[in-house]
PDB file of C-alpha atoms in Angstrom:
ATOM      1  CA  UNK C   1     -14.070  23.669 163.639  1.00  0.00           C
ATOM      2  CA  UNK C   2     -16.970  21.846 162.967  1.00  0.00           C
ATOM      3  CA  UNK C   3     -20.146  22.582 165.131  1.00  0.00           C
ATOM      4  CA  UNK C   4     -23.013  19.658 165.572  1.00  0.00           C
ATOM      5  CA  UNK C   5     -26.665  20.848 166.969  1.00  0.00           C
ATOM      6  CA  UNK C   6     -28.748  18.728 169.001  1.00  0.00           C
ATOM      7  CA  UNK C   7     -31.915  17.203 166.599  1.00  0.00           C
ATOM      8  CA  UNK C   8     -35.015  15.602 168.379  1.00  0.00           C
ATOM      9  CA  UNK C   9     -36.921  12.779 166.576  1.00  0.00           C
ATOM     10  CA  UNK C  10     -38.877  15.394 165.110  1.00  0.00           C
ATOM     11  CA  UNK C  11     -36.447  17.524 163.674  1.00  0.00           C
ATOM     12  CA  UNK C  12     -34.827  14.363 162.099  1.00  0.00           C
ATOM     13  CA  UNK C  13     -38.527  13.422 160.332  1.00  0.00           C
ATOM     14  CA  UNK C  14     -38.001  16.755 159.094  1.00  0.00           C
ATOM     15  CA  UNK C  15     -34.812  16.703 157.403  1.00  0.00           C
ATOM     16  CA  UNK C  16     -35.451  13.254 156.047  1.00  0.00           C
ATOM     17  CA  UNK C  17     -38.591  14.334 154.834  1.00  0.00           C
ATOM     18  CA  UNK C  18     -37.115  17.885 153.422  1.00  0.00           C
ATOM     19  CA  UNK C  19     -34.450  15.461 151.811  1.00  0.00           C
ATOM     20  CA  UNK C  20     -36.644  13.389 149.981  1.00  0.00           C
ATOM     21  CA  UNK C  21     -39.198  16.537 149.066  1.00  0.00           C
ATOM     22  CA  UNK C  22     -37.755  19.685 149.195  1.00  0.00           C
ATOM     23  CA  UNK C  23     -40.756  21.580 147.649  1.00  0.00           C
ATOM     24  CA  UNK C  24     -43.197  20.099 150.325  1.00  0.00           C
ATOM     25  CA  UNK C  25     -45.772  22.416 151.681  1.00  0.00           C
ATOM     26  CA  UNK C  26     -44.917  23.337 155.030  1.00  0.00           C
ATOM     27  CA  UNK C  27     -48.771  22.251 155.854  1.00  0.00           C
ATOM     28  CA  UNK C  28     -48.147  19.200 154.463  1.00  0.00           C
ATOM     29  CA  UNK C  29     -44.842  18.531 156.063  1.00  0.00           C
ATOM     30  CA  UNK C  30     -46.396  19.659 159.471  1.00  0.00           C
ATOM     31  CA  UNK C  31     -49.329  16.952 159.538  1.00  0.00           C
ATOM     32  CA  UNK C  32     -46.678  13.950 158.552  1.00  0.00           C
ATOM     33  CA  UNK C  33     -44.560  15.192 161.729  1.00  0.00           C
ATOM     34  CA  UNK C  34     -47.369  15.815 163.794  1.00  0.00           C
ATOM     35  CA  UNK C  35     -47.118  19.757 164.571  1.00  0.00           C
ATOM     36  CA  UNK C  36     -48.933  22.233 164.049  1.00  0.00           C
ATOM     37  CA  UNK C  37     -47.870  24.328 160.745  1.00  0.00           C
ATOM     38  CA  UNK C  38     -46.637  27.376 162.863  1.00  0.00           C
ATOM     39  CA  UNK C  39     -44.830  24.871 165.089  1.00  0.00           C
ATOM     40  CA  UNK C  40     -43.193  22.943 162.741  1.00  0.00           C
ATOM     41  CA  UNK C  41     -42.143  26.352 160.401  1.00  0.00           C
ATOM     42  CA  UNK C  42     -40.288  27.423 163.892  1.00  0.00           C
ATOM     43  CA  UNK C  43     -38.386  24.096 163.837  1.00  0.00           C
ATOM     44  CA  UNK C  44     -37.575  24.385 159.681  1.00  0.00           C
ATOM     45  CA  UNK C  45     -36.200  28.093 160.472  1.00  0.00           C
ATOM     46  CA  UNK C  46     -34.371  27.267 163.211  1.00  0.00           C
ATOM     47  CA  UNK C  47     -32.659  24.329 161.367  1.00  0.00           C
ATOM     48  CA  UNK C  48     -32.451  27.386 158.519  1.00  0.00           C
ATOM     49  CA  UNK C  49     -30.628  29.505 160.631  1.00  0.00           C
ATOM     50  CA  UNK C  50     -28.367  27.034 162.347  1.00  0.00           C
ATOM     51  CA  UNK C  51     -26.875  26.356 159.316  1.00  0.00           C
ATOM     52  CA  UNK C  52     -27.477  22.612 158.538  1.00  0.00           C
ATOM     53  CA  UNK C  53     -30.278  22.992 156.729  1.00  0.00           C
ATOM     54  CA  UNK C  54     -27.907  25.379 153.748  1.00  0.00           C
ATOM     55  CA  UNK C  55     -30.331  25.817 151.150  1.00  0.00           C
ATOM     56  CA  UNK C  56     -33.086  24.252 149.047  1.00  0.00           C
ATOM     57  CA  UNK C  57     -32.143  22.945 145.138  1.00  0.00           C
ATOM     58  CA  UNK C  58     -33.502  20.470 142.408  1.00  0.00           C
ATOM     59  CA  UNK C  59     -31.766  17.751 140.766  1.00  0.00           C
ATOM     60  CA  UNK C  60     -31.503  16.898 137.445  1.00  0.00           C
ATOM     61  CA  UNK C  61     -31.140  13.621 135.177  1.00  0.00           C
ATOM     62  CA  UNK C  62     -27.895  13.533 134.195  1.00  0.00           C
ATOM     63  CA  UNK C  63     -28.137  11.603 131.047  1.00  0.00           C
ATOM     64  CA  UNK C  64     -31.489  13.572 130.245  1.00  0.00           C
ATOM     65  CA  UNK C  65     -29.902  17.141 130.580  1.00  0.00           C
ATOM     66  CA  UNK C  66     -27.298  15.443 127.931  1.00  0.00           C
ATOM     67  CA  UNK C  67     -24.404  14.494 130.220  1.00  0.00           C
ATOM     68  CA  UNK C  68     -24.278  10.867 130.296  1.00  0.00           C
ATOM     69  CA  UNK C  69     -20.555  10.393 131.025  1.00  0.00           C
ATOM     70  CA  UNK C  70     -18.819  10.297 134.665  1.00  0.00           C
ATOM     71  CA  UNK C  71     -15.626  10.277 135.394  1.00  0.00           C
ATOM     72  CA  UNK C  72     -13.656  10.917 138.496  1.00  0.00           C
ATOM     73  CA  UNK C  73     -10.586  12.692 138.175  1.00  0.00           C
ATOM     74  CA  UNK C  74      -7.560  12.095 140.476  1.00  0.00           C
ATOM     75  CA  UNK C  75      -5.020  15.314 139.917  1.00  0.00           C
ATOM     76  CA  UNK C  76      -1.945  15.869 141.670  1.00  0.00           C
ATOM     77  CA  UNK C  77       0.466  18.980 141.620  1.00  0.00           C
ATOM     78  CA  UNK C  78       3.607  19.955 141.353  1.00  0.00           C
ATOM     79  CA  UNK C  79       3.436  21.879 144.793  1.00  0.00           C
ATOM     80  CA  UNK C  80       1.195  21.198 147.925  1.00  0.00           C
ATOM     81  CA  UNK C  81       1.824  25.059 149.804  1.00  0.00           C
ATOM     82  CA  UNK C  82      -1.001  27.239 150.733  1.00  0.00           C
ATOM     83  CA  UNK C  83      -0.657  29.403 147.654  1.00  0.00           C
ATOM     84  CA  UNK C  84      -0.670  26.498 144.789  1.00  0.00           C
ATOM     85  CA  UNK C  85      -3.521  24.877 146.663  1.00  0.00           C
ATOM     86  CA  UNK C  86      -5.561  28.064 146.399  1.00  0.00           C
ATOM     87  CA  UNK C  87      -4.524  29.000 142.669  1.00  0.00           C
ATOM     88  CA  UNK C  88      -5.709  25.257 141.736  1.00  0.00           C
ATOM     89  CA  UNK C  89      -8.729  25.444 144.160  1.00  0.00           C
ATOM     90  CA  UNK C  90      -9.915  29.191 142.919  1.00  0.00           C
ATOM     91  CA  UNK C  91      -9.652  27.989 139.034  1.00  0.00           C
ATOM     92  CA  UNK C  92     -11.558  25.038 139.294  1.00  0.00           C
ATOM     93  CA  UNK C  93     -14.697  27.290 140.851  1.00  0.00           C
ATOM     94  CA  UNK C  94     -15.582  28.553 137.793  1.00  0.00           C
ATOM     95  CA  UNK C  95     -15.751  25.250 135.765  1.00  0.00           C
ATOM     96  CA  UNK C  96     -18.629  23.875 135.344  1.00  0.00           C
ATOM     97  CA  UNK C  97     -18.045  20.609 134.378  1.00  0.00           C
ATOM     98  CA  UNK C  98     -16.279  19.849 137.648  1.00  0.00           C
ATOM     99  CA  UNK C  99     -19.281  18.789 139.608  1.00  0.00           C
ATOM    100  CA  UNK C 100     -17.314  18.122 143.021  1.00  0.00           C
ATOM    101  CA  UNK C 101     -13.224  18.590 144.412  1.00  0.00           C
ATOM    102  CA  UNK C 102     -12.563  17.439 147.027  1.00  0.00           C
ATOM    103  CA  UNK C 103      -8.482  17.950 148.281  1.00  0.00           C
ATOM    104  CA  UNK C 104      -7.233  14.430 149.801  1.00  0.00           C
ATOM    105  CA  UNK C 105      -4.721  12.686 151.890  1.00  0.00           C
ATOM    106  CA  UNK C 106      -2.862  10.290 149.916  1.00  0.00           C
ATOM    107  CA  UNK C 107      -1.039   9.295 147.072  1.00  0.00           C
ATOM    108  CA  UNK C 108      -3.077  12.304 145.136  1.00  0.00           C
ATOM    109  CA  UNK C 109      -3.761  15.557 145.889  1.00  0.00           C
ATOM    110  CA  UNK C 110      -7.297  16.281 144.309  1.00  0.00           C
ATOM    111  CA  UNK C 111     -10.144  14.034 143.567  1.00  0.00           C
ATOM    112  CA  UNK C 112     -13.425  15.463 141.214  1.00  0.00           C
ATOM    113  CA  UNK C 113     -16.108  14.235 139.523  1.00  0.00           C
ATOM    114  CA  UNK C 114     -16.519  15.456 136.299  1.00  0.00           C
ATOM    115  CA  UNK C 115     -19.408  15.102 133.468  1.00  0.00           C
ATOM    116  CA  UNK C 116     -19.019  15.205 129.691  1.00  0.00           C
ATOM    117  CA  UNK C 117     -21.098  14.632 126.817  1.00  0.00           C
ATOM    118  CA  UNK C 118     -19.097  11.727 124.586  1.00  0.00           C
ATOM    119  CA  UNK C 119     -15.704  10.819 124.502  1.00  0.00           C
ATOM    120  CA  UNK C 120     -14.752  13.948 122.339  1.00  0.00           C
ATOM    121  CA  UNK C 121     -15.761  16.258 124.900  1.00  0.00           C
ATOM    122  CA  UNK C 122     -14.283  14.073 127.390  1.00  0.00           C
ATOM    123  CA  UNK C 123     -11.283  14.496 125.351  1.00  0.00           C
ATOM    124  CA  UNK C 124     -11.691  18.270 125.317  1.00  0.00           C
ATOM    125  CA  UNK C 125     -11.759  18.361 129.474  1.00  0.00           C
ATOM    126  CA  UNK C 126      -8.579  16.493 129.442  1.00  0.00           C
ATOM    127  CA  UNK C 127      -6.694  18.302 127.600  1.00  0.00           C
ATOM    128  CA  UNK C 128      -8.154  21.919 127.538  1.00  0.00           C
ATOM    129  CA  UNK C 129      -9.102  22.316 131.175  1.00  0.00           C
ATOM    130  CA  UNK C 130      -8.156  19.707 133.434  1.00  0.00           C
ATOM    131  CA  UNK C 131      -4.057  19.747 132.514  1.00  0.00           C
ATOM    132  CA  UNK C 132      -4.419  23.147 132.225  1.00  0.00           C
ATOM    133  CA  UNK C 133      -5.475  23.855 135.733  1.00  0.00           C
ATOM    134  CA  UNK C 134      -2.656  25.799 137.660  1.00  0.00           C
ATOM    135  CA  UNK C 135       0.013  23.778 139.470  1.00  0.00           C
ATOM    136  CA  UNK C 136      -1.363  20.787 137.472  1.00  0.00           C
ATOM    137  CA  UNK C 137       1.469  17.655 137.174  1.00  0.00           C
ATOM    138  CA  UNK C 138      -0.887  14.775 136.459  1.00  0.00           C
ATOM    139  CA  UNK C 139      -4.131  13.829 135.510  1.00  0.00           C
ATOM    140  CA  UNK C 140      -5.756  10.259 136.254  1.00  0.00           C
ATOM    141  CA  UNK C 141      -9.373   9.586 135.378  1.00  0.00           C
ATOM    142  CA  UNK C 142     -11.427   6.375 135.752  1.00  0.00           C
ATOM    143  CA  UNK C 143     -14.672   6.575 133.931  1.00  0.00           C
ATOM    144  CA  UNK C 144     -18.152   5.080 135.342  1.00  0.00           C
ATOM    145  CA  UNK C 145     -20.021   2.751 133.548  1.00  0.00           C
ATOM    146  CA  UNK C 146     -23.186   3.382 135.334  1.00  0.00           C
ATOM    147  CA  UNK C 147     -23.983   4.701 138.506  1.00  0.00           C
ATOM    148  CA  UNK C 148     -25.531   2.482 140.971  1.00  0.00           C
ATOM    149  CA  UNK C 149     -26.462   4.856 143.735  1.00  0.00           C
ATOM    150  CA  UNK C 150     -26.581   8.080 144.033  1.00  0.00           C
ATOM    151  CA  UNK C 151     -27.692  10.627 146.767  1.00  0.00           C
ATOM    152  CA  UNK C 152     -27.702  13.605 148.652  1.00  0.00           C
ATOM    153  CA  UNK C 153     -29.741  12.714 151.404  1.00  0.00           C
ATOM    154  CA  UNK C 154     -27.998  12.329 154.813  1.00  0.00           C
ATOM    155  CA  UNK C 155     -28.693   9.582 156.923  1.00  0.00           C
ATOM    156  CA  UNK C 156     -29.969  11.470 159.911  1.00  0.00           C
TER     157      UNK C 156
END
């Protein structure tokens, strides 16, 4: 069950603003919304608290941290019941490689992104983690040649 809150026009300035800086002073971020800072910290803990707003984190350069390679990764299994969906689901957790899973509807049963290095340690994914994953039948990957865009700010 997925709950939605109610957001004014202010608390959306926040969020995009949050989005864009998440290291903003909350003075600062209280004068471009037009609150006072005790005012606008309220509305920041409140969005805290209610959950949307589920942490604060910084992003690194991909390429720069030495992981120029992207591929996403369709898997499929040999079963789809609770228990091989939570073996599969459990291992990949601790990987750390796998940047996203996400389970699907479809012709497939998982799709990740995953980064790598080069083509060895591309190679080395394959065949050491990602067919060794429990449940693990196939293994499809389509690698980027560069990323176009790429966010994780909502459109609120």
């Amino acid at each position: 069950m997925t709950m939605t809150i109610e957001l004014d026009s202010r608390d959306r300035s926040i969020l995009r603003i949050l989005q864009q800086d998440g290291r903003i002073t909350n003075s600062d971020l209280a004068e471009r919304v037009h609150l006072s800072p005790s005012a606008c910290l309220r509305r920041v803990r409140q969005l805290e608290e209610s959950g949307l707003i589920r942490g604060y984190a910084m992003m690194l350069d991909d390429k720069i941290a030495g992981f120029p390679g992207t591929a996403f990764v369709f898997v499929t299994l040999d079963q789809q019941g609770r228990a091989s969906l939570e073996s599969f689901e459990q291992a990949v957790q601790s990987l750390p490689e796998i940047l996203e899973c996400h389970l699907l509807a479809g012709a497939h049963d998982y799709l990740m992104r995953v980064i790598y290095r080069d083509s060895a340690d591309f190679e080395r994914i394959h065949t050491d983690i990602l067919t060794q994953l429990p449940g693990v039948t196939r293994v499809q990957s389509t690698l980027t040649l560069r990323t176009i865009k790429k966010t994780s700010a909502l459109p609120v």
